[in-house]
mmCIF file of C-alpha atoms and ligand atoms in Angstrom:
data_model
loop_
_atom_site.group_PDB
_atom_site.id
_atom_site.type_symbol
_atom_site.label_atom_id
_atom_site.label_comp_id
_atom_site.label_asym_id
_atom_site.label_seq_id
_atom_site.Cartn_x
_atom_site.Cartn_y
_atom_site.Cartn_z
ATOM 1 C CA UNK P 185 0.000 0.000 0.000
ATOM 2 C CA UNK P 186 0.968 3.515 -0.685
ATOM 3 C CA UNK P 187 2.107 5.687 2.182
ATOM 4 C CA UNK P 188 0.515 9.425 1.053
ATOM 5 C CA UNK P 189 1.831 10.894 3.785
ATOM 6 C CA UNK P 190 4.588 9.962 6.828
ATOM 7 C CA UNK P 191 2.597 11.494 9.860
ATOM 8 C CA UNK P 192 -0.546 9.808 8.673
ATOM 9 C CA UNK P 193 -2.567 12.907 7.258
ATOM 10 C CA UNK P 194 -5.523 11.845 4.913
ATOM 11 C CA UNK P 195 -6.989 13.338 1.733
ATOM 12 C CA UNK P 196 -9.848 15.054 2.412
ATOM 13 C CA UNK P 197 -12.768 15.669 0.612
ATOM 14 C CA UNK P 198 -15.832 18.130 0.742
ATOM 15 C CA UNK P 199 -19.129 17.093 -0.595
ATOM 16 C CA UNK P 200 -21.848 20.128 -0.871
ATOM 17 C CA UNK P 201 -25.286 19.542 -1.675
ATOM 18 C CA UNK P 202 -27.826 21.547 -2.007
ATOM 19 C CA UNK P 203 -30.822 19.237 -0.980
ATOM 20 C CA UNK P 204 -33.815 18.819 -3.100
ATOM 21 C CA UNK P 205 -32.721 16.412 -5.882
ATOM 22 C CA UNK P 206 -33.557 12.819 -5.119
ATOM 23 C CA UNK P 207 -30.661 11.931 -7.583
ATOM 24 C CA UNK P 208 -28.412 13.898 -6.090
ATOM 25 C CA UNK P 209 -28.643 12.701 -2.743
ATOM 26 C CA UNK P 210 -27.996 8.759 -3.830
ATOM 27 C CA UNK P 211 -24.636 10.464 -5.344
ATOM 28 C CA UNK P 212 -23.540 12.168 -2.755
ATOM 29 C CA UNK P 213 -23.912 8.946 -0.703
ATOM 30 C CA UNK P 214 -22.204 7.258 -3.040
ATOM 31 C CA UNK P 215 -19.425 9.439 -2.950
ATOM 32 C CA UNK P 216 -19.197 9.263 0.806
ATOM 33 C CA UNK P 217 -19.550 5.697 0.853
ATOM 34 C CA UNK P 218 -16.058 4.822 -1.692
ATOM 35 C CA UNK P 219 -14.166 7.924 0.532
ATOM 36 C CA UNK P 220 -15.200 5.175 3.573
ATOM 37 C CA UNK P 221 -13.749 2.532 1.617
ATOM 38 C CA UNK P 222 -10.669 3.859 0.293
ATOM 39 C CA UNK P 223 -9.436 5.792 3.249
ATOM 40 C CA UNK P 224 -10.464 9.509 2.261
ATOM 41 C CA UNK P 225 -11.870 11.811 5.111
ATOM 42 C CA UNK P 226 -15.108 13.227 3.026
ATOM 43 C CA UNK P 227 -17.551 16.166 5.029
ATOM 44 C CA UNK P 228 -20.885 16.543 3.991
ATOM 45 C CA UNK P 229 -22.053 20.007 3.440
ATOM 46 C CA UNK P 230 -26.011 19.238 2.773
ATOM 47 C CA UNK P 231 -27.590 23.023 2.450
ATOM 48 C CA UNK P 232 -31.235 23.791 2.279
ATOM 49 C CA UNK P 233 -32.804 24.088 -1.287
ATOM 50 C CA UNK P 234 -33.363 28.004 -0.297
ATOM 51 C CA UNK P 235 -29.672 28.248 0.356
ATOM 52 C CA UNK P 236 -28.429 32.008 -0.769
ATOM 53 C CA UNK P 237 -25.580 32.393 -3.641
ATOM 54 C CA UNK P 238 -23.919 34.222 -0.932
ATOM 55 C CA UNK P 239 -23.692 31.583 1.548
ATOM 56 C CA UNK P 240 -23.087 28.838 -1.171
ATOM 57 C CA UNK P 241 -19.995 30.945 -2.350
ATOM 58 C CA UNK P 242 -18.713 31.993 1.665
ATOM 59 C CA UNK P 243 -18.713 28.466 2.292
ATOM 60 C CA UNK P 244 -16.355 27.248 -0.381
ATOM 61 C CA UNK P 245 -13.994 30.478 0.739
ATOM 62 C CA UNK P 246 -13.575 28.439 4.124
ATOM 63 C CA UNK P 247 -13.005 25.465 1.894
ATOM 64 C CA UNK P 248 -10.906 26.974 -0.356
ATOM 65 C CA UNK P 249 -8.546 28.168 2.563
ATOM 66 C CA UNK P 250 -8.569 24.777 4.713
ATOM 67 C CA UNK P 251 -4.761 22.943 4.674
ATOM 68 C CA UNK P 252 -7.001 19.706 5.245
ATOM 69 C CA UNK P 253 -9.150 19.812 2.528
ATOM 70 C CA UNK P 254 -7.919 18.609 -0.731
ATOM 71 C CA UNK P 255 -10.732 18.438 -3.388
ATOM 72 C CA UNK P 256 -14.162 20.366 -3.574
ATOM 73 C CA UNK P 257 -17.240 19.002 -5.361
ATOM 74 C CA UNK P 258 -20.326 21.036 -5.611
ATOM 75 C CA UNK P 259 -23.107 18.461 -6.742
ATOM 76 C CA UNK P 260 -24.610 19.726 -9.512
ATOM 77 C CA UNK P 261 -27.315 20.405 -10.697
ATOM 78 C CA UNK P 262 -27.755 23.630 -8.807
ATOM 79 C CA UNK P 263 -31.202 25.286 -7.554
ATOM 80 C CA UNK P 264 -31.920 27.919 -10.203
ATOM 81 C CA UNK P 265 -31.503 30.910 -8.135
ATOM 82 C CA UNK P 266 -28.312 29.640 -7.735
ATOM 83 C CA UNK P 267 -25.601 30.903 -11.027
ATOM 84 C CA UNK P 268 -23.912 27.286 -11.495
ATOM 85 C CA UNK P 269 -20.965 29.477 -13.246
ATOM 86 C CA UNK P 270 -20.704 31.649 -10.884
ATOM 87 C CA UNK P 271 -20.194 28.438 -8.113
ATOM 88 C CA UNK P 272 -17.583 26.657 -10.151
ATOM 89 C CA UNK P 273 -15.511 29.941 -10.630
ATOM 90 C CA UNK P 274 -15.412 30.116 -6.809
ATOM 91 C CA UNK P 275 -13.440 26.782 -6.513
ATOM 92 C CA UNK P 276 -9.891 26.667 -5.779
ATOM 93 C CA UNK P 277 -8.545 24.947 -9.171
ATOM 94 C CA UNK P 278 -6.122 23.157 -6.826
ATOM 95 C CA UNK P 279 -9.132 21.877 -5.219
ATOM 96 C CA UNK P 280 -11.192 21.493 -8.438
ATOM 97 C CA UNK P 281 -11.747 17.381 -8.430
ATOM 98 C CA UNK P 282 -14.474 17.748 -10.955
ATOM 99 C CA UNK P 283 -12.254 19.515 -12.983
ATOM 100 C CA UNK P 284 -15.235 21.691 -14.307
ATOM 101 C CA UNK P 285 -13.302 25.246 -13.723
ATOM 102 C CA UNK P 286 -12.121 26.895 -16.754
ATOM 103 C CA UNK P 287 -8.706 26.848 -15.579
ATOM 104 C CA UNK P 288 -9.087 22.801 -15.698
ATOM 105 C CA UNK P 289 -11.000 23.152 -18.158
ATOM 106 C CA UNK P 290 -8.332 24.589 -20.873
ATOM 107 C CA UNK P 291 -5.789 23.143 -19.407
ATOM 108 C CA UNK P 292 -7.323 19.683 -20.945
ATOM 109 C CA UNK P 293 -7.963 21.565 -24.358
ATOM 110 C CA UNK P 294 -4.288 21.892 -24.004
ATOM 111 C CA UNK P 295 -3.520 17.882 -22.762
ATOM 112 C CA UNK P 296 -1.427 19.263 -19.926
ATOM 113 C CA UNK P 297 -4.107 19.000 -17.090
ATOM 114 C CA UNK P 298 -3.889 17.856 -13.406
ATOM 115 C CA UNK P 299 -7.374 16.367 -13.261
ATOM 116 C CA UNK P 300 -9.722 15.109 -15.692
ATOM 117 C CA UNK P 301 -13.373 15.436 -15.297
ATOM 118 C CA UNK P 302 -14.561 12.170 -13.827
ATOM 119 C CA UNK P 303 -17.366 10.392 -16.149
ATOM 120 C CA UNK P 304 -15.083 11.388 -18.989
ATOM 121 C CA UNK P 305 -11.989 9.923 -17.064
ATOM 122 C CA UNK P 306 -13.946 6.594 -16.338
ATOM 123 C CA UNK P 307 -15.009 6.432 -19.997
ATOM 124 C CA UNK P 308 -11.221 6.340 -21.015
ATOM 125 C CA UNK P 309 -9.848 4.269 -17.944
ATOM 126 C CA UNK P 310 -12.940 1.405 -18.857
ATOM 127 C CA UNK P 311 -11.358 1.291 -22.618
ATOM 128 C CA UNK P 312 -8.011 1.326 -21.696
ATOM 129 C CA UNK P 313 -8.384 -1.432 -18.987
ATOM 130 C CA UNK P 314 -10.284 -3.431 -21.556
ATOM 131 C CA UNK P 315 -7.068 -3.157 -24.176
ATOM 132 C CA UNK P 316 -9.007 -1.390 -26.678
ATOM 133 C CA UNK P 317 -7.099 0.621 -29.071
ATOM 134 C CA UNK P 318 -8.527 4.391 -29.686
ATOM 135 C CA UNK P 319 -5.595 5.752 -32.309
ATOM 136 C CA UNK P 320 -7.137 5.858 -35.404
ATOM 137 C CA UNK P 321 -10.586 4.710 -34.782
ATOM 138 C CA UNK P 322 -13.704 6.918 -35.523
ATOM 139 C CA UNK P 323 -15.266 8.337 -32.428
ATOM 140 C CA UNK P 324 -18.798 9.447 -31.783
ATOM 141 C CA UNK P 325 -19.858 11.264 -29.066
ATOM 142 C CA UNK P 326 -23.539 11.599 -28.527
ATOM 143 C CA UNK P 327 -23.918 15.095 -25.957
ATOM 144 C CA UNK P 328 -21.573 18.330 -25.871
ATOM 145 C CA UNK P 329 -22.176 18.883 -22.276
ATOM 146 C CA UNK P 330 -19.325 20.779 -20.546
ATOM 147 C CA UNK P 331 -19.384 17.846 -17.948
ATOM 148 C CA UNK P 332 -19.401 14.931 -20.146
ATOM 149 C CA UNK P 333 -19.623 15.538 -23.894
ATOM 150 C CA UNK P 334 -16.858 17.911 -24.671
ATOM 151 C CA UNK P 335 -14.673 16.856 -22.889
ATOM 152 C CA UNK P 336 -14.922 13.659 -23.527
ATOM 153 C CA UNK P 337 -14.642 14.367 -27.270
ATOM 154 C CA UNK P 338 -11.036 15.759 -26.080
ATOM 155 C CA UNK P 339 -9.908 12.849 -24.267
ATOM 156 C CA UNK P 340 -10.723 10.810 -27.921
ATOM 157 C CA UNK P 341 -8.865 13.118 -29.677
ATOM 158 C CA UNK P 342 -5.871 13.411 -27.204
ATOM 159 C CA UNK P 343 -5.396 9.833 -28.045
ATOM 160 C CA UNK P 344 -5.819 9.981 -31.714
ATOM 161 C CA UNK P 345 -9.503 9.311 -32.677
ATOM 162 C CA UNK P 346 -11.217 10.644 -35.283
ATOM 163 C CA UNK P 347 -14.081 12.223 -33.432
ATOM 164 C CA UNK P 348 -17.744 13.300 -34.096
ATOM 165 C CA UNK P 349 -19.758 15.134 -31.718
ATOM 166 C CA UNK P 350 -23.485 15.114 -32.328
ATOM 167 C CA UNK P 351 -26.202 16.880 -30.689
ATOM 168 C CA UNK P 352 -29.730 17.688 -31.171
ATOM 169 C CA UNK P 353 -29.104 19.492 -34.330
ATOM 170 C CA UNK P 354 -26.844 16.888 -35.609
ATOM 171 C CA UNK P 355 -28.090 15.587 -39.309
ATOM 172 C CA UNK P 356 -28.275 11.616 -40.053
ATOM 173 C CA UNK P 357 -26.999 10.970 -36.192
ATOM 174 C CA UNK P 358 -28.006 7.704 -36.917
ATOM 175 C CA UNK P 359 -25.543 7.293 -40.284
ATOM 176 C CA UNK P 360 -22.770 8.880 -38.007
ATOM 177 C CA UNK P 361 -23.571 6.545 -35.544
ATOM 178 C CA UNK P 362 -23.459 3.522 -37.861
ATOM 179 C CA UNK P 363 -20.176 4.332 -38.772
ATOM 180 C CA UNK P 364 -18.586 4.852 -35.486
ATOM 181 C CA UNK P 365 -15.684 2.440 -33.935
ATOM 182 C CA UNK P 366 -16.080 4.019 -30.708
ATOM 183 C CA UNK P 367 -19.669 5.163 -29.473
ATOM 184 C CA UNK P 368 -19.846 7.179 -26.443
ATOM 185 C CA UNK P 369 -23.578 8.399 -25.345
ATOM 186 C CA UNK P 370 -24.029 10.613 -23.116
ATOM 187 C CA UNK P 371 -27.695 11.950 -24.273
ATOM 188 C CA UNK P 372 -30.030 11.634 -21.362
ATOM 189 C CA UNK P 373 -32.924 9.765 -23.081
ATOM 190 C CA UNK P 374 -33.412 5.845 -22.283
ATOM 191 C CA UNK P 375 -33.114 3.652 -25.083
ATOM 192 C CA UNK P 376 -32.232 6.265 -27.495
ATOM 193 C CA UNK P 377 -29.510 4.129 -29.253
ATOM 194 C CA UNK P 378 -30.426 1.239 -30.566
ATOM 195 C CA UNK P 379 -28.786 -1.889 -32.267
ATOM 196 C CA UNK P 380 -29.700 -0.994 -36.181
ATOM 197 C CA UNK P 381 -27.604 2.378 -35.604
ATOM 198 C CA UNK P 382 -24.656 0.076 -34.131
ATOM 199 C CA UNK P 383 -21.802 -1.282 -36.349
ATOM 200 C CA UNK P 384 -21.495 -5.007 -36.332
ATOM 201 C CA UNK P 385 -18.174 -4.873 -33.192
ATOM 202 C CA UNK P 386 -18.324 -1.340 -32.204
ATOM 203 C CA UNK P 387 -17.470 -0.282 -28.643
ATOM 204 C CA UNK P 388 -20.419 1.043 -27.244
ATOM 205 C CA UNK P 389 -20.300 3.311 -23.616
ATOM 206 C CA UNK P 390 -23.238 4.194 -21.917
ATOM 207 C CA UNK P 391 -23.134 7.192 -19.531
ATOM 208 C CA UNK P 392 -26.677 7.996 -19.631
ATOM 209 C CA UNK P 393 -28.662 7.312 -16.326
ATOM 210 C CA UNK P 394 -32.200 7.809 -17.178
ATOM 211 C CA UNK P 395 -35.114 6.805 -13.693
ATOM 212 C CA UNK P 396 -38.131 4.810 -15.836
ATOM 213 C CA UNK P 397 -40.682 2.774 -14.951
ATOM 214 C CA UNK P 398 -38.847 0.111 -15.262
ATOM 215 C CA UNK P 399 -35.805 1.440 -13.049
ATOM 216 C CA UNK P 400 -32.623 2.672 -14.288
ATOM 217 C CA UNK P 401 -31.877 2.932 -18.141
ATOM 218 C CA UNK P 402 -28.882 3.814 -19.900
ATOM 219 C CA UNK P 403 -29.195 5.693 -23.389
ATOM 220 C CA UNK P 404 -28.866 2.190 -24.829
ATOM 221 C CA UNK P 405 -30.929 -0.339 -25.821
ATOM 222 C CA UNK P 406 -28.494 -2.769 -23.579
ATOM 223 C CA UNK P 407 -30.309 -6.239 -24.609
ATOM 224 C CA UNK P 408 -30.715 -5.942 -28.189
ATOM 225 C CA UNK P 409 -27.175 -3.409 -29.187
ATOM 226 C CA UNK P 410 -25.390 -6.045 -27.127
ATOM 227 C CA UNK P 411 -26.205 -8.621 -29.658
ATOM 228 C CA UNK P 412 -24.350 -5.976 -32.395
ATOM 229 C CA UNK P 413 -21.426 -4.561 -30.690
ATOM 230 C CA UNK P 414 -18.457 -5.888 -29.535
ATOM 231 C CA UNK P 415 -18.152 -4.314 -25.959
ATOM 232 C CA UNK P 416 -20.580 -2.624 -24.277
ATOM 233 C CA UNK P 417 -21.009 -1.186 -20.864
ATOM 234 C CA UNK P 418 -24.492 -1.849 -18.837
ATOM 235 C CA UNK P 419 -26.318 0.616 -17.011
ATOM 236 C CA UNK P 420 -26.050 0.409 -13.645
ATOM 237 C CA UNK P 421 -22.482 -0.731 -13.433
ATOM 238 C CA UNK P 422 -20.995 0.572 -16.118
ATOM 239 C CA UNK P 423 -19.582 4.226 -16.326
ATOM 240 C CA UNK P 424 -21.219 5.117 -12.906
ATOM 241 C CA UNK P 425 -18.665 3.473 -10.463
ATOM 242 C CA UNK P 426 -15.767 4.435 -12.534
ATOM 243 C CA UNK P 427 -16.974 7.918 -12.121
ATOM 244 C CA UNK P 428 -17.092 7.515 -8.522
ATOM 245 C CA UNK P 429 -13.135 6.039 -8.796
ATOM 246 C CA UNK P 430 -11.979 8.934 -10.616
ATOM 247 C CA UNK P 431 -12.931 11.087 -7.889
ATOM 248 C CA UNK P 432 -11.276 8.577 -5.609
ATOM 249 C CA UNK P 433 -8.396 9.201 -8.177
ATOM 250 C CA UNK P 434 -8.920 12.874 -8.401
ATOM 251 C CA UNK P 435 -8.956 13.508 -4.687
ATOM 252 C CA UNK P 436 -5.384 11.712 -3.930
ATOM 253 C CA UNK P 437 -3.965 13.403 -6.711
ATOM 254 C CA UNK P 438 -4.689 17.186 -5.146
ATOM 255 C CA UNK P 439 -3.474 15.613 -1.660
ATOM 256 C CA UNK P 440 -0.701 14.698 -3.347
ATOM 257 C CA UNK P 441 -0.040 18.156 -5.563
ATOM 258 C CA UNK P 442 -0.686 20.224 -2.845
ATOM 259 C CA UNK P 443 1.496 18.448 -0.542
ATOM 260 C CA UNK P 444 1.494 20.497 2.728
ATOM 261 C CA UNK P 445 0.871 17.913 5.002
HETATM 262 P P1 NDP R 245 -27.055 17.297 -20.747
HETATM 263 O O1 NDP R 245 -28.533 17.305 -20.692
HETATM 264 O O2 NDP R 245 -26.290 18.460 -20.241
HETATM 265 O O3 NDP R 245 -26.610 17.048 -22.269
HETATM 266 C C1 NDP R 245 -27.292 16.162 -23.089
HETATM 267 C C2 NDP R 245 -26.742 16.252 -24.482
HETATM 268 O O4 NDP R 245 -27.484 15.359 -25.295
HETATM 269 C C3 NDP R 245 -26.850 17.641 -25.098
HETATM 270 O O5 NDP R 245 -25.658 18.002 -25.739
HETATM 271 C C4 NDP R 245 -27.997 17.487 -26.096
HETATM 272 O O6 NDP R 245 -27.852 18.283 -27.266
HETATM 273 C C5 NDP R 245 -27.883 16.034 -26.462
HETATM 274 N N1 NDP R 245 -29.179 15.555 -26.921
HETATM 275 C C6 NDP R 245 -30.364 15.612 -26.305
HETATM 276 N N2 NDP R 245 -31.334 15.084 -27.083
HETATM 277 C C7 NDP R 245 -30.730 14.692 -28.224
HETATM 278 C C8 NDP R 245 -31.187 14.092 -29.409
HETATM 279 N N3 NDP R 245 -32.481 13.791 -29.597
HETATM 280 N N4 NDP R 245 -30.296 13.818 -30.363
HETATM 281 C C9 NDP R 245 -28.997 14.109 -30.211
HETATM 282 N N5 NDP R 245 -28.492 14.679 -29.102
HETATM 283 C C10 NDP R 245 -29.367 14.971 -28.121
HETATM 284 O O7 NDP R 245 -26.617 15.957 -20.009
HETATM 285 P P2 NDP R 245 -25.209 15.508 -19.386
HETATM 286 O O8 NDP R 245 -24.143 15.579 -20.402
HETATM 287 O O9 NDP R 245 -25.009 16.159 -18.083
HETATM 288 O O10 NDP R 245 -25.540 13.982 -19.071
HETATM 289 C C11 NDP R 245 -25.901 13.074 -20.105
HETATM 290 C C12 NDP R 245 -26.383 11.795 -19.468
HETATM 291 O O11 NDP R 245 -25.326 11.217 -18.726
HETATM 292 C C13 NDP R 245 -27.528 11.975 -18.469
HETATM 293 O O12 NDP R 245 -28.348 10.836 -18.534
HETATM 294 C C14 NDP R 245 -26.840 12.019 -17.126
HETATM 295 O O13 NDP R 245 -27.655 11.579 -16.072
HETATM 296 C C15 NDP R 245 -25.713 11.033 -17.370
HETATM 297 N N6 NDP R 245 -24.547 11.239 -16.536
HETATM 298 C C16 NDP R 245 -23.987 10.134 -16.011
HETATM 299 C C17 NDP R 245 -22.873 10.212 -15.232
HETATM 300 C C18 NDP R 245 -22.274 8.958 -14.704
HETATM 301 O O14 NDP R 245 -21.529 9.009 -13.750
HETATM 302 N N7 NDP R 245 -22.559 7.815 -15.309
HETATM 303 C C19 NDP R 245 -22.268 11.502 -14.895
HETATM 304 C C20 NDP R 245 -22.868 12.623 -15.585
HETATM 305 C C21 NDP R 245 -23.990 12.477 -16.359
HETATM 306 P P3 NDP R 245 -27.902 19.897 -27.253
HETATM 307 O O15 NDP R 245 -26.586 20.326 -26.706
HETATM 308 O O16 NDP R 245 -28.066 20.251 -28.678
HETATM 309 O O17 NDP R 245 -29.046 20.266 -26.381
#
């Protein structure tokens, strides 16, 4: 086991929520749960749906300023009295383990970064882990989302895809689609891709987490693109817990950075 520091200190993480999404809440317990397991001090910071901007943004000061506290996460999304911008600016980019401030941000445009935003992060450690090559293969991403779809779209391209982003004005998405080695969706719509826009062997990622009747869908049609592709991810189980790892990740890598204790 790695020793992260000799008088014992331990990365520590703060989790705020601003309560009122049921979706959010089973995240941030997630979160807290892995910090448990892997031996990272996490503090809950679980603020009333009514919570000011002012408040929201005098709270990560104190954050930004504590020696013990290595990473920041604001779960998003935000109340909408609440400038989600505005929020993410405040964050120490030290601290930054979403890596959604613009100073993280570019510095993946650039490939030089420190962290990489987590579901994006997964998505790349899940191919890599799984020996699939990414140089030279065509690349769709479905979503241009500053959390998920951009970004991911970079991480392709840092390793030598050819890469599509579609969206909802994208023409023939299902001809792009078809023709993709790599398909990433990130959409937010169950089901949405399904096996007749799926190259016979494609790599198929599912990021999507969509609540149904029927429980909790990816953007995939999981049973019958399974039969098509040649790796696919499920949903649950897939891209979720290696977003939670990447945190994990993310949060040992600022202890480590910062390395005042
Ligand atoms: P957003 O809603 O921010 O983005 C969705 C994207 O999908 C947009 O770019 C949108 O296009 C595009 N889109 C929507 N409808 C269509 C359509 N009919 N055709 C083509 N493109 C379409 O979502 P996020 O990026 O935040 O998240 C995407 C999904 O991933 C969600 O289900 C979310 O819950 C899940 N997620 C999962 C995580 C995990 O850990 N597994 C982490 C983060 C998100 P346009 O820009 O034109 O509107």
């Amino acid at each position: 086991m790695e020793v992260l520091s000799q008088n014992g200190a331990k990365p520590g993480l703060a989790v705020i929520i601003v309560e009122g999404d049921s979706a959010s809440r089973i995240y941030v317990n997630n979160k807290k749960k892995a910090c448990a397991e892997v031996g990272i001090n996490s503090e809950e910071y679980a603020l009333p749906s009514d919570v000011s901007e002012d408040e929201l943004l005098k709270l990560i000061d104190t954050l930004n300023k504590r020696d013990d506290i290595d990473g920041i996460l604001v779960q998003l999304p935000l109340p909408r009295h609440i400038d989600e911008e505005k929020i993410i600016m405040a964050i120490d980019p030290k601290k930054d383990v979403d890596a959604f401030h613009p100073v993280n941000t570019g510095k993946i445009m650039i490939g030089n970064f420190d962290f990489l935003p987590c579901t994006p992060a997964g998505v790349m450690e899940l191919i890599h882990e799984s020996g699939i090559q990414v140089q030279g293969k065509d690349a769709v991403v479905i979503g241009r989302s500053n959390i998920v779809g951009k970004p991911m779209a970079m991480l392709l391209l840092h390793e030598s895809a050819t890469v599509t982003v579609c969206h909802s004005k994208t023409q023939d998405l299902k001809q792009k689609v078809k023709n993709a080695d790599i398909v990433v969706a990130a959409v937010g719509r169950a089901n949405f891709v399904t096996a007749d826009m799926v190259k016979d062997g494609a790599v198929v990622i599912d990021v999507g987490i969509n609540r149904t009747e029927e429980g909790l869908r990816g953007d995939v049609d999981f049973d019958a693109v399974s039969e098509v592709a040649g790796a696919i991810t499920p949903v649950p189980g897939g891209v979720g817990p290696m977003t939670i790892a990447m945190l994990m990740r993310n949060t040992v890598t600022s202890f480590k950075l910062r390395d005042i204790r």
